[in-house]
Short mmCIF file of the C-alpha atoms (twelve columns), coordinates in Angstrom:
data_MODEL
# 
_entry.id   MODEL 
# 
loop_
_atom_site.group_PDB 
_atom_site.id 
_atom_site.type_symbol 
_atom_site.label_atom_id 
_atom_site.label_alt_id 
_atom_site.label_comp_id 
_atom_site.label_asym_id 
_atom_site.label_seq_id 
_atom_site.Cartn_x 
_atom_site.Cartn_y 
_atom_site.Cartn_z 
_atom_site.pdbx_PDB_model_num 
ATOM 1   C CA . MET A 1   49.215 -20.335 78.773 1 
ATOM 2   C CA . LYS A 2   52.099 -21.825 78.110 1 
ATOM 3   C CA . GLU A 3   53.297 -23.121 74.797 1 
ATOM 4   C CA . SER A 4   53.903 -26.575 74.239 1 
ATOM 5   C CA . PRO A 5   57.706 -27.127 73.470 1 
ATOM 6   C CA . THR A 6   56.826 -29.568 70.890 1 
ATOM 7   C CA . LEU A 7   54.466 -27.979 68.103 1 
ATOM 8   C CA . SER A 8   53.038 -30.357 65.119 1 
ATOM 9   C CA . ARG A 9   54.065 -29.071 62.003 1 
ATOM 10  C CA . GLU A 10  50.630 -27.479 61.347 1 
ATOM 11  C CA . GLY A 11  50.532 -25.655 64.864 1 
ATOM 12  C CA . SER A 12  53.913 -24.321 63.818 1 
ATOM 13  C CA . LEU A 13  52.632 -22.608 60.722 1 
ATOM 14  C CA . LEU A 14  49.745 -21.631 62.545 1 
ATOM 15  C CA . LYS A 15  52.023 -19.505 65.193 1 
ATOM 16  C CA . GLU A 16  53.911 -18.455 62.305 1 
ATOM 17  C CA . ALA A 17  50.645 -16.957 60.291 1 
ATOM 18  C CA . LEU A 18  49.220 -15.676 63.512 1 
ATOM 19  C CA . LEU A 19  52.713 -13.838 64.464 1 
ATOM 20  C CA . ARG A 20  52.448 -12.314 60.619 1 
ATOM 21  C CA . TYR A 21  48.256 -11.357 61.157 1 
ATOM 22  C CA . VAL A 22  49.953 -9.598  64.288 1 
ATOM 23  C CA . ALA A 23  52.340 -8.107  62.844 1 
ATOM 24  C CA . GLY A 24  49.934 -6.249  60.530 1 
ATOM 25  C CA . GLU A 25  51.467 -8.533  57.575 1 
ATOM 26  C CA . VAL A 26  49.415 -10.596 55.347 1 
ATOM 27  C CA . PRO A 27  49.005 -14.139 57.170 1 
ATOM 28  C CA . LEU A 28  49.840 -17.480 54.951 1 
ATOM 29  C CA . TRP A 29  47.136 -19.535 56.751 1 
ATOM 30  C CA . PRO A 30  48.245 -23.401 56.419 1 
ATOM 31  C CA . HIS A 31  46.117 -25.742 55.609 1 
ATOM 32  C CA . LEU A 32  44.483 -27.408 58.723 1 
ATOM 33  C CA . PRO A 33  42.853 -30.353 59.764 1 
ATOM 34  C CA . LEU A 34  39.478 -28.710 60.497 1 
ATOM 35  C CA . ASP A 35  36.572 -30.408 61.571 1 
ATOM 36  C CA . PHE A 36  33.517 -29.292 58.889 1 
ATOM 37  C CA . SER A 37  31.391 -32.295 59.995 1 
ATOM 38  C CA . ALA A 38  28.520 -29.953 61.863 1 
ATOM 39  C CA . LEU A 39  28.187 -27.824 58.836 1 
ATOM 40  C CA . THR A 40  25.408 -28.328 56.060 1 
ATOM 41  C CA . PRO A 41  26.302 -27.881 52.675 1 
ATOM 42  C CA . PHE A 42  25.263 -24.295 52.457 1 
ATOM 43  C CA . GLN A 43  27.061 -23.859 55.250 1 
ATOM 44  C CA . ARG A 44  30.616 -24.905 54.206 1 
ATOM 45  C CA . ALA A 45  29.950 -23.203 50.520 1 
ATOM 46  C CA . VAL A 46  29.885 -20.152 52.007 1 
ATOM 47  C CA . LEU A 47  33.266 -20.776 54.291 1 
ATOM 48  C CA . ASP A 48  34.746 -21.815 51.121 1 
ATOM 49  C CA . ALA A 49  33.484 -18.338 49.830 1 
ATOM 50  C CA . LEU A 50  34.569 -16.189 52.580 1 
ATOM 51  C CA . ALA A 51  37.915 -17.745 52.840 1 
ATOM 52  C CA . LEU A 52  38.485 -16.152 49.383 1 
ATOM 53  C CA . VAL A 53  37.815 -12.549 50.816 1 
ATOM 54  C CA . ARG A 54  41.540 -11.059 50.451 1 
ATOM 55  C CA . HIS A 55  43.106 -9.026  53.337 1 
ATOM 56  C CA . GLY A 56  42.291 -5.821  53.940 1 
ATOM 57  C CA . THR A 57  39.240 -5.977  51.162 1 
ATOM 58  C CA . LEU A 58  35.624 -6.145  52.255 1 
ATOM 59  C CA . THR A 59  32.495 -8.200  50.788 1 
ATOM 60  C CA . THR A 60  28.882 -7.556  51.928 1 
ATOM 61  C CA . TYR A 61  26.250 -10.372 52.814 1 
ATOM 62  C CA . GLY A 62  24.597 -10.156 49.909 1 
ATOM 63  C CA . GLU A 63  27.490 -10.478 47.514 1 
ATOM 64  C CA . LEU A 64  29.055 -13.496 49.482 1 
ATOM 65  C CA . ALA A 65  25.088 -15.371 49.309 1 
ATOM 66  C CA . ALA A 66  25.422 -14.612 45.119 1 
ATOM 67  C CA . THR A 67  28.572 -15.868 45.211 1 
ATOM 68  C CA . VAL A 68  27.603 -19.317 46.399 1 
ATOM 69  C CA . GLY A 69  24.125 -18.929 43.943 1 
ATOM 70  C CA . SER A 70  21.651 -17.860 46.538 1 
ATOM 71  C CA . PRO A 71  20.939 -14.297 45.694 1 
ATOM 72  C CA . GLY A 72  18.394 -12.894 48.470 1 
ATOM 73  C CA . GLY A 73  20.489 -15.418 50.560 1 
ATOM 74  C CA . ALA A 74  21.926 -12.237 52.640 1 
ATOM 75  C CA . GLN A 75  20.281 -13.009 56.077 1 
ATOM 76  C CA . ALA A 76  21.491 -16.974 55.540 1 
ATOM 77  C CA . VAL A 77  24.886 -15.911 55.322 1 
ATOM 78  C CA . GLY A 78  24.580 -13.935 58.232 1 
ATOM 79  C CA . GLY A 79  23.450 -16.820 59.870 1 
ATOM 80  C CA . VAL A 80  26.385 -18.711 59.092 1 
ATOM 81  C CA . MET A 81  28.972 -15.628 60.291 1 
ATOM 82  C CA . GLY A 82  27.402 -15.830 63.206 1 
ATOM 83  C CA . ARG A 83  28.073 -19.473 63.799 1 
ATOM 84  C CA . ASN A 84  31.381 -19.407 62.044 1 
ATOM 85  C CA . PRO A 85  33.647 -21.599 63.966 1 
ATOM 86  C CA . PHE A 86  37.164 -20.804 62.619 1 
ATOM 87  C CA . PRO A 87  36.903 -16.923 62.735 1 
ATOM 88  C CA . LEU A 88  40.277 -15.171 61.679 1 
ATOM 89  C CA . LEU A 89  41.102 -18.441 59.278 1 
ATOM 90  C CA . TYR A 90  37.421 -17.691 57.977 1 
ATOM 91  C CA . PRO A 91  37.311 -13.932 58.237 1 
ATOM 92  C CA . CYS A 92  33.453 -13.346 58.710 1 
ATOM 93  C CA . HIS A 93  34.829 -9.763  59.883 1 
ATOM 94  C CA . ARG A 94  35.102 -8.711  56.711 1 
ATOM 95  C CA . VAL A 95  31.731 -8.864  55.879 1 
ATOM 96  C CA . VAL A 96  29.856 -6.001  55.897 1 
ATOM 97  C CA . GLY A 97  25.519 -4.414  55.286 1 
ATOM 98  C CA . SER A 98  24.924 -3.656  51.774 1 
ATOM 99  C CA . ASN A 99  25.634 -0.136  52.508 1 
ATOM 100 C CA . GLY A 100 28.823 -0.685  54.124 1 
ATOM 101 C CA . ALA A 101 27.574 -0.751  57.825 1 
ATOM 102 C CA . LEU A 102 29.499 -2.493  59.929 1 
ATOM 103 C CA . THR A 103 26.508 -5.073  61.159 1 
ATOM 104 C CA . GLY A 104 26.050 -8.619  63.137 1 
ATOM 105 C CA . PHE A 105 29.691 -9.205  64.620 1 
ATOM 106 C CA . SER A 106 28.659 -12.006 67.124 1 
ATOM 107 C CA . ALA A 107 32.571 -12.311 68.499 1 
ATOM 108 C CA . THR A 108 33.690 -11.521 71.761 1 
ATOM 109 C CA . GLY A 109 34.155 -7.319  71.910 1 
ATOM 110 C CA . GLY A 110 31.165 -7.110  69.039 1 
ATOM 111 C CA . LEU A 111 31.353 -4.339  66.235 1 
ATOM 112 C CA . GLU A 112 34.153 -2.688  68.383 1 
ATOM 113 C CA . MET A 113 36.035 -5.829  67.868 1 
ATOM 114 C CA . LYS A 114 34.942 -6.168  63.785 1 
ATOM 115 C CA . ALA A 115 36.063 -2.304  63.406 1 
ATOM 116 C CA . PHE A 116 39.753 -3.030  65.167 1 
ATOM 117 C CA . LEU A 117 40.307 -6.189  63.081 1 
ATOM 118 C CA . LEU A 118 39.497 -4.635  59.773 1 
ATOM 119 C CA . LYS A 119 40.981 -1.403  60.725 1 
ATOM 120 C CA . HIS A 120 44.361 -3.453  61.663 1 
ATOM 121 C CA . GLU A 121 43.930 -5.146  58.322 1 
ATOM 122 C CA . GLY A 122 43.770 -1.790  56.237 1 
ATOM 123 C CA . GLY A 123 39.856 -2.317  55.539 1 
ATOM 124 C CA . ALA A 124 38.534 0.302   57.912 1 
ATOM 125 C CA . GLU A 125 39.585 2.348   54.490 1 
ATOM 126 C CA . LEU A 126 37.180 0.613   52.417 1 
ATOM 127 C CA . LEU A 127 34.210 1.560   54.767 1 
ATOM 128 C CA . LYS A 128 34.806 5.268   54.497 1 
ATOM 129 C CA . LYS A 129 34.304 5.055   50.667 1 
ATOM 130 C CA . LYS A 130 30.752 3.534   50.801 1 
ATOM 131 C CA . GLU A 131 28.006 6.141   50.922 1 
ATOM 132 C CA . PRO A 132 25.611 5.286   53.224 1 
ATOM 133 C CA . PRO A 133 21.858 5.265   51.662 1 
ATOM 134 C CA . ILE A 134 19.612 8.493   52.062 1 
ATOM 135 C CA . ARG A 135 17.614 7.924   54.598 1 
ATOM 136 C CA . GLN A 136 14.157 8.775   54.019 1 
ATOM 137 C CA . PRO A 137 11.668 10.447  57.189 1 
ATOM 138 C CA . SER A 138 9.462  7.378   58.016 1 
ATOM 139 C CA . LEU A 139 6.001  8.113   59.655 1 
ATOM 140 C CA . PHE A 140 7.287  7.967   63.114 1 
ATOM 141 C CA . ASP A 141 9.560  10.831  62.476 1 
ATOM 142 C CA . TYR A 142 6.445  12.924  61.594 1 
ATOM 143 C CA . ILE A 143 4.795  11.888  64.509 1 
ATOM 144 C CA . THR A 144 7.237  12.581  67.336 1 
ATOM 145 C CA . LYS A 145 7.725  16.192  65.648 1 
ATOM 146 C CA . THR A 146 3.986  17.319  66.042 1 
# 
């Protein structure tokens, strides 16, 4: 795809931010005239809270739900992440499961892409610091051993 010879001011600022991001620097995302008209107030609140998750940091679906006043709404937040119309600008890849697990990434490349983006931003180290929960044996485990 060939770049337009004349970018708008917003286009130039977005290009600059993307180049910084690709170079491994913290991008300065510009304020863009994005269309949020198809979003519910809850979806918009989740994206607004998500925009505050800083480069190189992580949050969980539950923490994000609590931030927008919906404790226990982790699944609803996951639904918003799955329909995020502006990835990177609204960094849904920085949202992980309550145990730090990479879950629910609907963008092209799936969880591999999510892991790549986190590694690129330096957030992958945070995943290693979260202790996975101790898995209790299930009835299925006992049945298959006999």
